[in-house]
Every structure is written in C-alpha cells, then in structure tokens.
Tab-separated table of C-alpha atoms and ligand atoms in Angstrom:
chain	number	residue	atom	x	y	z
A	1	UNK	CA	111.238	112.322	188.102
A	2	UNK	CA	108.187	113.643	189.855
A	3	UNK	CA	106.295	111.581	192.757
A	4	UNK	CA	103.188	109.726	191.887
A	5	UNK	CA	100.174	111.887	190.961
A	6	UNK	CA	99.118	112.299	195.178
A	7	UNK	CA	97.706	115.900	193.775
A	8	UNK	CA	95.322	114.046	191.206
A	9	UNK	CA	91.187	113.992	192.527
A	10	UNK	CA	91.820	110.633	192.142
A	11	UNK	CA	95.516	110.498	194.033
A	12	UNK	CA	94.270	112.547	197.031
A	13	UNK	CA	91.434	109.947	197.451
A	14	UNK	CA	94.426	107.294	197.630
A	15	UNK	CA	96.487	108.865	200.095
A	16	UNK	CA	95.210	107.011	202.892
A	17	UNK	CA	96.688	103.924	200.765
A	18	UNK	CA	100.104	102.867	202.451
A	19	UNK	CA	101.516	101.939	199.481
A	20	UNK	CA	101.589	105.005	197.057
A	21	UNK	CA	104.617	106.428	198.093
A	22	UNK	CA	107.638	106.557	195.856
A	23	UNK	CA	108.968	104.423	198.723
A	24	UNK	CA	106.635	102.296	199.244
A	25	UNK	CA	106.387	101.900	195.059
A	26	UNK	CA	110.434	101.126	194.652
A	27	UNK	CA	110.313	98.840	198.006
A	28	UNK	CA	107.295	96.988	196.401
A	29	UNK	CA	107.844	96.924	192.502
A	30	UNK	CA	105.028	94.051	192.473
A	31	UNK	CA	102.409	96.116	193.599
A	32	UNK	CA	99.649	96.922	190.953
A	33	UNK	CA	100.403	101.112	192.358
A	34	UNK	CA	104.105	100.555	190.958
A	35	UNK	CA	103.206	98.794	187.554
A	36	UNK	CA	100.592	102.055	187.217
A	37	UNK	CA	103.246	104.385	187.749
A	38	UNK	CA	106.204	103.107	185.728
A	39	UNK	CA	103.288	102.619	182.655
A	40	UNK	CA	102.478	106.319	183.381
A	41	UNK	CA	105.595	107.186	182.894
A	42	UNK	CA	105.826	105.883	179.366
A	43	UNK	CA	109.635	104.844	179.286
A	44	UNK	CA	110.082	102.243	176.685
A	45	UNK	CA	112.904	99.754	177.031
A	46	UNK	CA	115.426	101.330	174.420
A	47	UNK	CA	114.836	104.392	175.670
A	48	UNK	CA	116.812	103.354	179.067
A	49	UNK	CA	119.715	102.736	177.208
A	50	UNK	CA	120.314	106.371	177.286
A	51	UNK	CA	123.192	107.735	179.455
A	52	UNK	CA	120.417	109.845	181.994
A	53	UNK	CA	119.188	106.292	182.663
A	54	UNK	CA	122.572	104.770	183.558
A	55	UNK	CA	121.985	104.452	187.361
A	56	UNK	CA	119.024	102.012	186.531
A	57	UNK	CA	120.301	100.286	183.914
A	58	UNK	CA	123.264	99.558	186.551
A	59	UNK	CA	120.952	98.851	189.622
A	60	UNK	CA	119.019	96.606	186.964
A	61	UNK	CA	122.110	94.802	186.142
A	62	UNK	CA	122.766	94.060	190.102
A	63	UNK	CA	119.612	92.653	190.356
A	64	UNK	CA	119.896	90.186	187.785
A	65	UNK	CA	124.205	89.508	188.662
A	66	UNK	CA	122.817	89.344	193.007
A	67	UNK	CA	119.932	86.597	191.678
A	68	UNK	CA	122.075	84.262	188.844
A	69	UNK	CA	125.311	84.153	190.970
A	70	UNK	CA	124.635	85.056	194.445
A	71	UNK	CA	121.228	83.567	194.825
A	72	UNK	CA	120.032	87.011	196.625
A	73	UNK	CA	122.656	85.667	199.140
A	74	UNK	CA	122.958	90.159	199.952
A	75	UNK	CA	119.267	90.600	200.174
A	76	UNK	CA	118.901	87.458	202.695
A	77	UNK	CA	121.736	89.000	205.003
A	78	UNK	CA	120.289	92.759	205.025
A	79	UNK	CA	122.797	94.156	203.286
A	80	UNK	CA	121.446	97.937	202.603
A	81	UNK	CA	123.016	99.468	199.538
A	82	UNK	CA	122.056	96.131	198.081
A	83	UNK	CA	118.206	95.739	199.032
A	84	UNK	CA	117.378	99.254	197.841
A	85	UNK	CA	119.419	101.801	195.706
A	86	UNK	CA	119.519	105.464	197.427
A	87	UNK	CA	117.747	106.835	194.472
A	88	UNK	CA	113.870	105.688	194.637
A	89	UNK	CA	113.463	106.066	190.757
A	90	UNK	CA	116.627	104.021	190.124
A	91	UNK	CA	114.916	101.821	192.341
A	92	UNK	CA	111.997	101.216	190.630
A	93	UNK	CA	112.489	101.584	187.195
A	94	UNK	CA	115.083	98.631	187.768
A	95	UNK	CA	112.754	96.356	188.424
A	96	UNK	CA	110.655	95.941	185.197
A	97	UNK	CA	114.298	96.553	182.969
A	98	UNK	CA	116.070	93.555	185.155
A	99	UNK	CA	112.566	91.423	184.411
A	100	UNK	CA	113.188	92.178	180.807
A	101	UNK	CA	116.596	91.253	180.680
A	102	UNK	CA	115.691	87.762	182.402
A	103	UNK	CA	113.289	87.890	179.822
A	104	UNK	CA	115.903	88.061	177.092
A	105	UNK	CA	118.270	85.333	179.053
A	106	UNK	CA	115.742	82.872	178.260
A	107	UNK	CA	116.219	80.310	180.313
A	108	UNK	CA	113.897	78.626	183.114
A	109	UNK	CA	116.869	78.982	185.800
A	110	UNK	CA	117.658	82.294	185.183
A	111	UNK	CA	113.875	82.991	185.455
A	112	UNK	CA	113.785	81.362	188.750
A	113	UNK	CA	116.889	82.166	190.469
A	114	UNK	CA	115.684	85.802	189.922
A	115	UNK	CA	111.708	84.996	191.094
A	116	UNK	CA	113.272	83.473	194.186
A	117	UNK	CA	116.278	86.393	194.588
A	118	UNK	CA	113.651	89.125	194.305
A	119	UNK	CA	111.303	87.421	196.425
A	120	UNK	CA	113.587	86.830	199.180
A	121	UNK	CA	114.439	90.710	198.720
A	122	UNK	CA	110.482	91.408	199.341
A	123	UNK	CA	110.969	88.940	202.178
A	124	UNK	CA	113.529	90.735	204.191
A	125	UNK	CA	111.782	94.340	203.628
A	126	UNK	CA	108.343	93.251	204.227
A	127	UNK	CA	109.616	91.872	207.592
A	128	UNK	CA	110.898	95.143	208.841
A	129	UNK	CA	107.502	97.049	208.000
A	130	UNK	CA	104.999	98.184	209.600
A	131	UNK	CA	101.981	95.844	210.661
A	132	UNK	CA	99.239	97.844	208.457
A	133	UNK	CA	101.535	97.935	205.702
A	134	UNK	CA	102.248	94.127	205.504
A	135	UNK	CA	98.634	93.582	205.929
A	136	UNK	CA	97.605	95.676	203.280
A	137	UNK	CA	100.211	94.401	200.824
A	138	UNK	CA	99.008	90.570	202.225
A	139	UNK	CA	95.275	91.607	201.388
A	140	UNK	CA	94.927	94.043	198.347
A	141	UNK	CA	97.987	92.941	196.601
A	142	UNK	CA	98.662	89.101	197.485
A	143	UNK	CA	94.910	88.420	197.638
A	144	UNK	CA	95.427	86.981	201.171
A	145	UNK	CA	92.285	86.305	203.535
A	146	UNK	CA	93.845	87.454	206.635
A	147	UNK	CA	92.660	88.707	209.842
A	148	UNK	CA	93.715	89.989	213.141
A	149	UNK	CA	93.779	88.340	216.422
A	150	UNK	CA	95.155	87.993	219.548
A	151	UNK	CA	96.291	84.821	221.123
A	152	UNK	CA	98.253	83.318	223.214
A	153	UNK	CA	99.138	79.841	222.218
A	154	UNK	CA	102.718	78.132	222.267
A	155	UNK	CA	103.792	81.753	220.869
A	156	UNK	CA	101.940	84.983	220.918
A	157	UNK	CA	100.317	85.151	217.359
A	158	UNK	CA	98.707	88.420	215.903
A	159	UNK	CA	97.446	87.126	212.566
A	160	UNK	CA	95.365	84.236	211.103
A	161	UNK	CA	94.902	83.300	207.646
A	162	UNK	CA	92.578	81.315	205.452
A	163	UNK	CA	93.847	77.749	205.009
A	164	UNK	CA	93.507	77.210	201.772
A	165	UNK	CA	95.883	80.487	201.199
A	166	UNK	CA	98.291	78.751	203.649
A	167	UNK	CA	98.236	75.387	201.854
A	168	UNK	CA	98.931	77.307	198.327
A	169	UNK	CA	102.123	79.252	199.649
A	170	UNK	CA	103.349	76.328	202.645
A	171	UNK	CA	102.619	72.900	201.188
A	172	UNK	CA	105.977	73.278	199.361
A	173	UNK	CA	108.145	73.969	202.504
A	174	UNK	CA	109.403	70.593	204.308
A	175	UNK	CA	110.138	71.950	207.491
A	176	UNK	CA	108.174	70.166	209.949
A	177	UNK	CA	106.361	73.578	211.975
A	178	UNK	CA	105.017	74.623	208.252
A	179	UNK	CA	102.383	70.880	208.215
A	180	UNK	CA	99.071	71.826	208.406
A	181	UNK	CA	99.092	69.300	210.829
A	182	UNK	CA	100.968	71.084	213.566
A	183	UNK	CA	99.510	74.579	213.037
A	184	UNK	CA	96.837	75.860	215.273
A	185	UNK	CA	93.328	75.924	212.971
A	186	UNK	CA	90.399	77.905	214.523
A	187	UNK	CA	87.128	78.389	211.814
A	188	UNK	CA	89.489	77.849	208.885
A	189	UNK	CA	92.371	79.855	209.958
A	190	UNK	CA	95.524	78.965	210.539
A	191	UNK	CA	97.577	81.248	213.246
A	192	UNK	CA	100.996	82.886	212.107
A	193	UNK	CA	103.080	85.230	213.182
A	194	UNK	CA	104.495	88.149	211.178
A	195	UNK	CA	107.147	86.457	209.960
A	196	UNK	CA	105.437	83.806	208.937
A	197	UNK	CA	102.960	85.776	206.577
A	198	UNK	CA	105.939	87.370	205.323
A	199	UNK	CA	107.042	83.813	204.521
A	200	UNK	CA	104.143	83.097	202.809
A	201	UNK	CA	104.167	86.356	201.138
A	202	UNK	CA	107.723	85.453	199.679
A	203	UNK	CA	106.309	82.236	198.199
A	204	UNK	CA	103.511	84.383	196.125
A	205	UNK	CA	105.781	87.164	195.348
A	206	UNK	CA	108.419	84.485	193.772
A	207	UNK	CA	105.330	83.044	191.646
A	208	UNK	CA	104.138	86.946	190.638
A	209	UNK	CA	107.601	87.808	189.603
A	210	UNK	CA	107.632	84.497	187.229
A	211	UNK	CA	104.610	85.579	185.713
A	212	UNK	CA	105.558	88.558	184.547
A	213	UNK	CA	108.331	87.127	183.427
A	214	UNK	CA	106.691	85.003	181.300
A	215	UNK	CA	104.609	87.623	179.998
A	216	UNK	CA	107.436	89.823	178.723
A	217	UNK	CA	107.889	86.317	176.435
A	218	UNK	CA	109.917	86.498	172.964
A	219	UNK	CA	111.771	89.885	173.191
A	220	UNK	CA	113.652	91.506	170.625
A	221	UNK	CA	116.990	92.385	172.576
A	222	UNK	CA	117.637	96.427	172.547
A	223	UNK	CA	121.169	96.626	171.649
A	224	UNK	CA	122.226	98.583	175.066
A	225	UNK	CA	121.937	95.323	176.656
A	226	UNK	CA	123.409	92.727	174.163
A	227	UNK	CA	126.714	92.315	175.672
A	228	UNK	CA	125.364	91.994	179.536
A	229	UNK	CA	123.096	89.302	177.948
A	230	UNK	CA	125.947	87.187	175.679
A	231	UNK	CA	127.722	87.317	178.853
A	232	UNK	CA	124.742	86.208	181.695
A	233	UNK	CA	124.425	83.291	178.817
A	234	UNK	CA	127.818	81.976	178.289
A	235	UNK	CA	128.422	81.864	182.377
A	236	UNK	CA	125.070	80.145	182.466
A	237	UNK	CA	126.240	77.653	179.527
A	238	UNK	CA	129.530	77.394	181.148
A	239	UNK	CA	127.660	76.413	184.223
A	240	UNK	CA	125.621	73.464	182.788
A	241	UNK	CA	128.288	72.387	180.782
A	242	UNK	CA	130.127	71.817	184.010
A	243	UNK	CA	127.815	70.225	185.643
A	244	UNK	CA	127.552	67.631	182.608
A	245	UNK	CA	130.973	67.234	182.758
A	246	UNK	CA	130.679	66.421	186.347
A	247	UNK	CA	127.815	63.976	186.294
A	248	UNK	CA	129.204	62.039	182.919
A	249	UNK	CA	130.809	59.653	185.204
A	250	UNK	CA	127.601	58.008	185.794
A	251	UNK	CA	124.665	57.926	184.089
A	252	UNK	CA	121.077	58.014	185.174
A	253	UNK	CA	120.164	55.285	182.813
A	254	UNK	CA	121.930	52.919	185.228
A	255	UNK	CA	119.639	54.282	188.122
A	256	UNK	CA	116.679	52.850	189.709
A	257	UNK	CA	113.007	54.776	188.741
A	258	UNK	CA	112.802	56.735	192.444
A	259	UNK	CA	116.160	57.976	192.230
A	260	UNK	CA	116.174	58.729	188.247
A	261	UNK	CA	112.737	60.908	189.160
A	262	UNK	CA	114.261	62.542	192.035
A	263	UNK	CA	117.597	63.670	189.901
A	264	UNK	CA	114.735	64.661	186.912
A	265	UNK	CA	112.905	66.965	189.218
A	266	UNK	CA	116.071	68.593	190.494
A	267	UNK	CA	117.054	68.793	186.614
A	268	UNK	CA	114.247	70.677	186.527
A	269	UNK	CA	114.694	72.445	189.682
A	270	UNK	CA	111.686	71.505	191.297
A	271	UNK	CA	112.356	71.610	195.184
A	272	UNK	CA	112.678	68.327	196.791
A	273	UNK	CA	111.534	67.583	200.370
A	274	UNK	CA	114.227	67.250	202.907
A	275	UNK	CA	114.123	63.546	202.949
A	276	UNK	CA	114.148	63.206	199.110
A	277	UNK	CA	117.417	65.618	198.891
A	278	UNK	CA	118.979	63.214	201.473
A	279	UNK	CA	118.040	60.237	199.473
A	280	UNK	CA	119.507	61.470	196.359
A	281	UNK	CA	122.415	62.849	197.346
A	282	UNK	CA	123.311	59.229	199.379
A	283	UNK	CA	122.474	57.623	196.734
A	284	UNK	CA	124.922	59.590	194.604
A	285	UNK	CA	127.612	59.413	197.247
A	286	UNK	CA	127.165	55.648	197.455
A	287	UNK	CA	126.871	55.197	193.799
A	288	UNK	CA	130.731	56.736	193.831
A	289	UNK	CA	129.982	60.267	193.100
A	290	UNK	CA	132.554	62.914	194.433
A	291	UNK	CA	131.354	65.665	196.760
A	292	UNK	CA	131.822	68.210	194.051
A	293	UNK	CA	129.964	66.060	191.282
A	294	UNK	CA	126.593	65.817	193.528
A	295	UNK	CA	127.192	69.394	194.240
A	296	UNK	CA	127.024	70.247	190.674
A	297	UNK	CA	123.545	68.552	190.411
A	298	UNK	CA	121.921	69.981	193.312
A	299	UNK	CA	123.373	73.621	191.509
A	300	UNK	CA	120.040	73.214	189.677
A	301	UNK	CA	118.195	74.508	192.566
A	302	UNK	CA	117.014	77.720	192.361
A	303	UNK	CA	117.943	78.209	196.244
A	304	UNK	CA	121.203	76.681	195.707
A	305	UNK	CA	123.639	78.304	198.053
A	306	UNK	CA	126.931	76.483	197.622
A	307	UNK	CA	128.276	76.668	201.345
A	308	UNK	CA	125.291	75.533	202.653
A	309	UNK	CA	125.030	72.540	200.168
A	310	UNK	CA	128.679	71.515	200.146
A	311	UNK	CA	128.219	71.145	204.145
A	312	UNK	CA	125.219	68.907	203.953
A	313	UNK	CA	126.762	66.627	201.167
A	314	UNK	CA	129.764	66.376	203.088
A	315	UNK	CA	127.883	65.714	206.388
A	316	UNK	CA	126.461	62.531	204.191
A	317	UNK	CA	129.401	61.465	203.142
A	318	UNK	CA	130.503	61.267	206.267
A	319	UNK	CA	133.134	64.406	206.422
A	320	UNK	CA	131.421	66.861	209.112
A	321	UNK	CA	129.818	66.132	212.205
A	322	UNK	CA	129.311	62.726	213.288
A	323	UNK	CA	131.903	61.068	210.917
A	324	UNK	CA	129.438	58.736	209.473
A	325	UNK	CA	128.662	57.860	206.322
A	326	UNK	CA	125.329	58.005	205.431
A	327	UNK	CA	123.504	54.923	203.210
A	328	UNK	CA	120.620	55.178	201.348
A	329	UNK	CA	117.710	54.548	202.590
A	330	UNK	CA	115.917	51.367	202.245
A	331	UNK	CA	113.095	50.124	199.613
A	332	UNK	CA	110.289	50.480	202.680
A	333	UNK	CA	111.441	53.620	203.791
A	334	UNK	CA	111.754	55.345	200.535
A	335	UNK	CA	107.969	53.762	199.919
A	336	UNK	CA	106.753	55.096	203.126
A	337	UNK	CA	107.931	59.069	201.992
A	338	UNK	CA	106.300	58.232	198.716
A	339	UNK	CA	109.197	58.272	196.763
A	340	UNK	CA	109.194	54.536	195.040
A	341	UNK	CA	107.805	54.398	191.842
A	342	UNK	CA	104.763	51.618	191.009
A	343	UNK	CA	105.508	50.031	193.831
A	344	UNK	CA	108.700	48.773	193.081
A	345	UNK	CA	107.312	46.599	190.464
A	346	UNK	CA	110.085	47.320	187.915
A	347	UNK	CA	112.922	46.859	190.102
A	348	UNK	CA	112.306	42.875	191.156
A	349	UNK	CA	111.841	42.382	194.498
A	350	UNK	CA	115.207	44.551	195.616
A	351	UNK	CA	115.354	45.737	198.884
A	352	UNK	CA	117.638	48.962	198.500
A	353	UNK	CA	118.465	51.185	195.561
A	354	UNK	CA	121.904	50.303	195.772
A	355	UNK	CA	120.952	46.899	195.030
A	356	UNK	CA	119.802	48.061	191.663
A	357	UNK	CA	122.948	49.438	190.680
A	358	UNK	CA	125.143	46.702	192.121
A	359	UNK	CA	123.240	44.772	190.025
A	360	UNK	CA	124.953	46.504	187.301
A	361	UNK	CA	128.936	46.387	188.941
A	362	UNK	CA	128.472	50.231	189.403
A	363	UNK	CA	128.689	49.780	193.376
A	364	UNK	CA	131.484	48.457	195.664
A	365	UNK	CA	130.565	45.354	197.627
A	366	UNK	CA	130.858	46.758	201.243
A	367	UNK	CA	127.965	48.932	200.573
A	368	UNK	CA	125.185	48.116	202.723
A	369	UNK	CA	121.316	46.940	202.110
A	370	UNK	CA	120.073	49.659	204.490
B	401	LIG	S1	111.825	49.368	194.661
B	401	LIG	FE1	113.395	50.507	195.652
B	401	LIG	S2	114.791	51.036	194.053
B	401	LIG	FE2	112.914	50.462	193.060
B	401	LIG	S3	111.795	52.367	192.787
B	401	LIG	FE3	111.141	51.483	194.714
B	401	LIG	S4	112.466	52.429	196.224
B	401	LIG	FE4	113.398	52.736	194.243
C-alpha cells in the first residue's frame, strides 16, 4: 500500500501539515487526513475478509478484545506492540474495521468501552508528541481554541485554552484540580499543561469515536466476522447475566430515590462523581451486599478496571487501609452533593438512606444513622 498522495499539487501544498504522514495517519485514525485516505483507498468491509488483509483483520480484532475485556488496560501502561502494530497500514485500516465490528456488537457498552479504550490509546500517544503536533491535532482536528503562553504560576504552563472548550471536555472529571474553580483564568483562558490538553483531548476523542460509531448504525454482518461477533456477544451476555445474578439478592425497588438514581445511572454507565460512587457502593455494602456483588454493578462502567475497583470497595467495607467500615452518608450530606431527590419529600422525614431500607427489615440493627 502506497503512502498518501504527498506527490499530488494538492499533497505537496499539505506537506507542511504534521499530520499527513502514514504515521501520523495510523497514530491518529480520527483525523479527517486518515478518514480521506482509507475512503481513497476504496476497501469495502467484505473485501478485508480476504487472506492479504489478515494482519488487520487481526490488529482489528485486538482492538476491540484490549477495549471489551481489558479496558485499554495495555494502551494506559505503554505497552508498544499493543498501542501501534509495526505495519502502518495494518495500523490504520484497523481502525474503521474494529469500529464496524463494535458496530455489529450492538450494544451501548461495547460502544463505550471501545470510545474510552481508543481514546485512552490517543491519550498515551498524543502525550509523547511533539508540541506542534498536539497543537495542531488540538486546533484543526479537535476544534480547540488554544494558544501559547508562558507562565509561571504554581507550575510552569505553556498552553491556555478557551473555557468553554475546557468546561465541555473537564466538567465530567471529579478530581478536585480539574474545577473551574481552582484553575488559573486570564481573558477566558484557562492555563494547562501538556498533559492536561492531552486530557482533554482524550475526552473529545472518546465522544468522536462514539459518533462514528453510531453512524456505521444497522450493519449487515460480512460473514468473515460472524464468529468473532457471536463470541464478543455471548461473553458480553454472560457478563450481564452475572451481574444479575449477583445483584438478585436485593432489589432496587426496596431502595430509597437517590440511591435507586445513582445505581440507574451506573446501569447506564454514566460516570458518577467520586462522592456519589462512595455513596452507592456504602450503601450497597451496608444494605448487605458482598464485595463481589457491588463489584459486579460498578462493572457497568466503561472505565471499570477490576483491581482498582475491588480495592476501593474493599477499603469501604472496611478490609484495606484503615480497617473501618464505611456508612453511608447522611440525608444532609447527600443533599448538600446534590444527590437527594425532591428534597427528600418521598422518603418522610428520614435522616439516612439506611433508614429507608430498615424500614423495610432489609438492614441489621447496628447499622448507624450517619
Ligand atoms: S431523603 Fe435521604 S434517602 Fe431520601 S432521597 Fe434524600 S438523601 Fe435519599
């Protein structure tokens, strides 16, 4: 396969562009230069079922396998053979094959356990470029209103971006630093550092790669791919039916409004805010859940990384770290995050959740008020 058309009138005015590279193209499937070229190339999606297109149908596979069971747990870490494939056309051409085969999964976790995995992916690779580069992929591809500067504040920052492109990508993030209140704002901007844009930059990429997603729509599964597909599904079925299973013990319908819309979003795998996960999962852990049983809710996440949850549970429930266990927090404080629903008007006059299951005999007596 031939590099993109540099010879072209047209492709020699581009070559001062930074991203028209084969490189820069498989690095950056997103980018509008790497949707050209794999159009131009006129490949339909049978046709890669072909043995000469093996390699991508492979690399296309471990895209989809790295986002549905490791979470792009290999991209986050650096691992090399498994951010980029040695072959730049295997590379590239994976990308829009493993979209369609998401496509054909059909289902809204598969969708965005592989925006998030390829994302990340974007993340780590965007980190390690150069300056111009990221800035050019910020501004021409991401839309970003960014500009250069130089100050000195409580870090060195070289880059300040339009706040209302901030607020889109960070008002989602709960860590404290992300606020708009604790940023440094100058004329609109808000100062970041390079890692922070490429932060941001994950956030958009995850919501580009969901869109095109969603575009493939209804697809018509090329036979090629029919048994990598039954298979993604039934682990995907097996995984919900699990978690079911799991959570039978107790239902929702016994839970009070705040925590039945907190365990709705995650059904939905919205991300919750640090305070809301905590919330939740004492609640659950209070309520009589096992470990593994609020584990298998919070699997729902489209960042879910098992290790990482399983450790935060268990610090809760009082296994790790300090030895205690957690309660739930109270009515007030739960109202003060914004979490109670209509003011606690249909929960009469209680002054923790518990309360509104032990109401119902589905909590032991020693469990505290809060
Ligand atoms: S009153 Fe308490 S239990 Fe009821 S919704 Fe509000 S926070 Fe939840």
């Amino acid at each position: 396969m031939k590099e993109p058309c540099l010879n072209t009138p047209q492709g020699q005015n581009r070559t001062m562009n930074l991203l028209l590279s084969l490189e820069m193209l498989a690095k950056y499937p997103f980018t509008r230069a790497a949707k050209e070229y794999v159009s131009s190339l006129r490949i339909d999606v049978e046709s890669l079922g072909a043995p000469e297109f093996a390699r991508v149908y492979e690399r296309a596979k471990f895209r989809v396998e790295e986002a549905l069971e490791r979470g792009g747990r290999s991209y986050e870490v650096g691992d090399a053979k498994a951010l980029m494939d040695r072959d730049l056309d295997v590379e590239l051409l994976s990308f829009p094959l493993a979209l369609f085969i998401v496509a054909a999964i059909d289902d809204d976790y598969a969708s965005r356990r592989f925006g998030l995995a390829e994302a990340i992916r974007a993340e780590v690779l965007i980190s390690n470029e150069r300056s111009e580069v990221i800035e050019v992929l910020a501004k021409e591809e991401l839309g970003f209103d960014l500009k250069k500067v130089k100050k000195r504040l409580n870090k060195d920052y070289e880059l300040a971006i339009h706040f209302t492109d901030y607020l889109r990508e960070a008002s989602k993030f709960n860590a404290k630093e992300w606020k708009l209140v604790n940023r440094y704002l100058e004329n609109g901007y808000v100062y970041i550092t390079r890692r922070e844009l490429a932060r941001l930059m994950r956030s958009s990429i995850e919501r580009y790669v969901l869109t095109r997603i969603k575009a493939i729509g209804n697809v018509r599964t090329p036979e090629f791919m029919q048994e990598f597909i039954k298979e993604q599904k039934e682990k995907m079925l097996a995984r919900k039916y699990r978690i079911e299973r799991l959570a039978s013990g107790i239902s929702p319908d016994t839970w009070p409004p705040c925590m039945r819309a907190l365990h709705q979003s995650l059904m939905k795998g919205e991300s919750l805010s640090h305070f809301a996960n905590f919330a939740l999962a004492s609640f659950l852990l209070n309520v009589g859940m096992s470990v593994d049983e609020v584990l298998s809710i919070y699997a729902n996440r489209s960042d879910f990384d098992e290790r990482i949850a399983r450790y935060q549970i268990e610090h809760i429930a009082g296994m790790k770290g300090s030895r205690t266990k957690y309660t739930t927090p109270s009515c007030s404080t739960m109202q003060t995050h914004g979490l109670c629903i209509e003011g606690g008007r249909l929960c009469g006059g209680i002054k923790n959740p518990l309360s509104y299951v032990r109401r119902l005999g589905r909590v032991g007596p020693k469990d505290s008020e809060g």
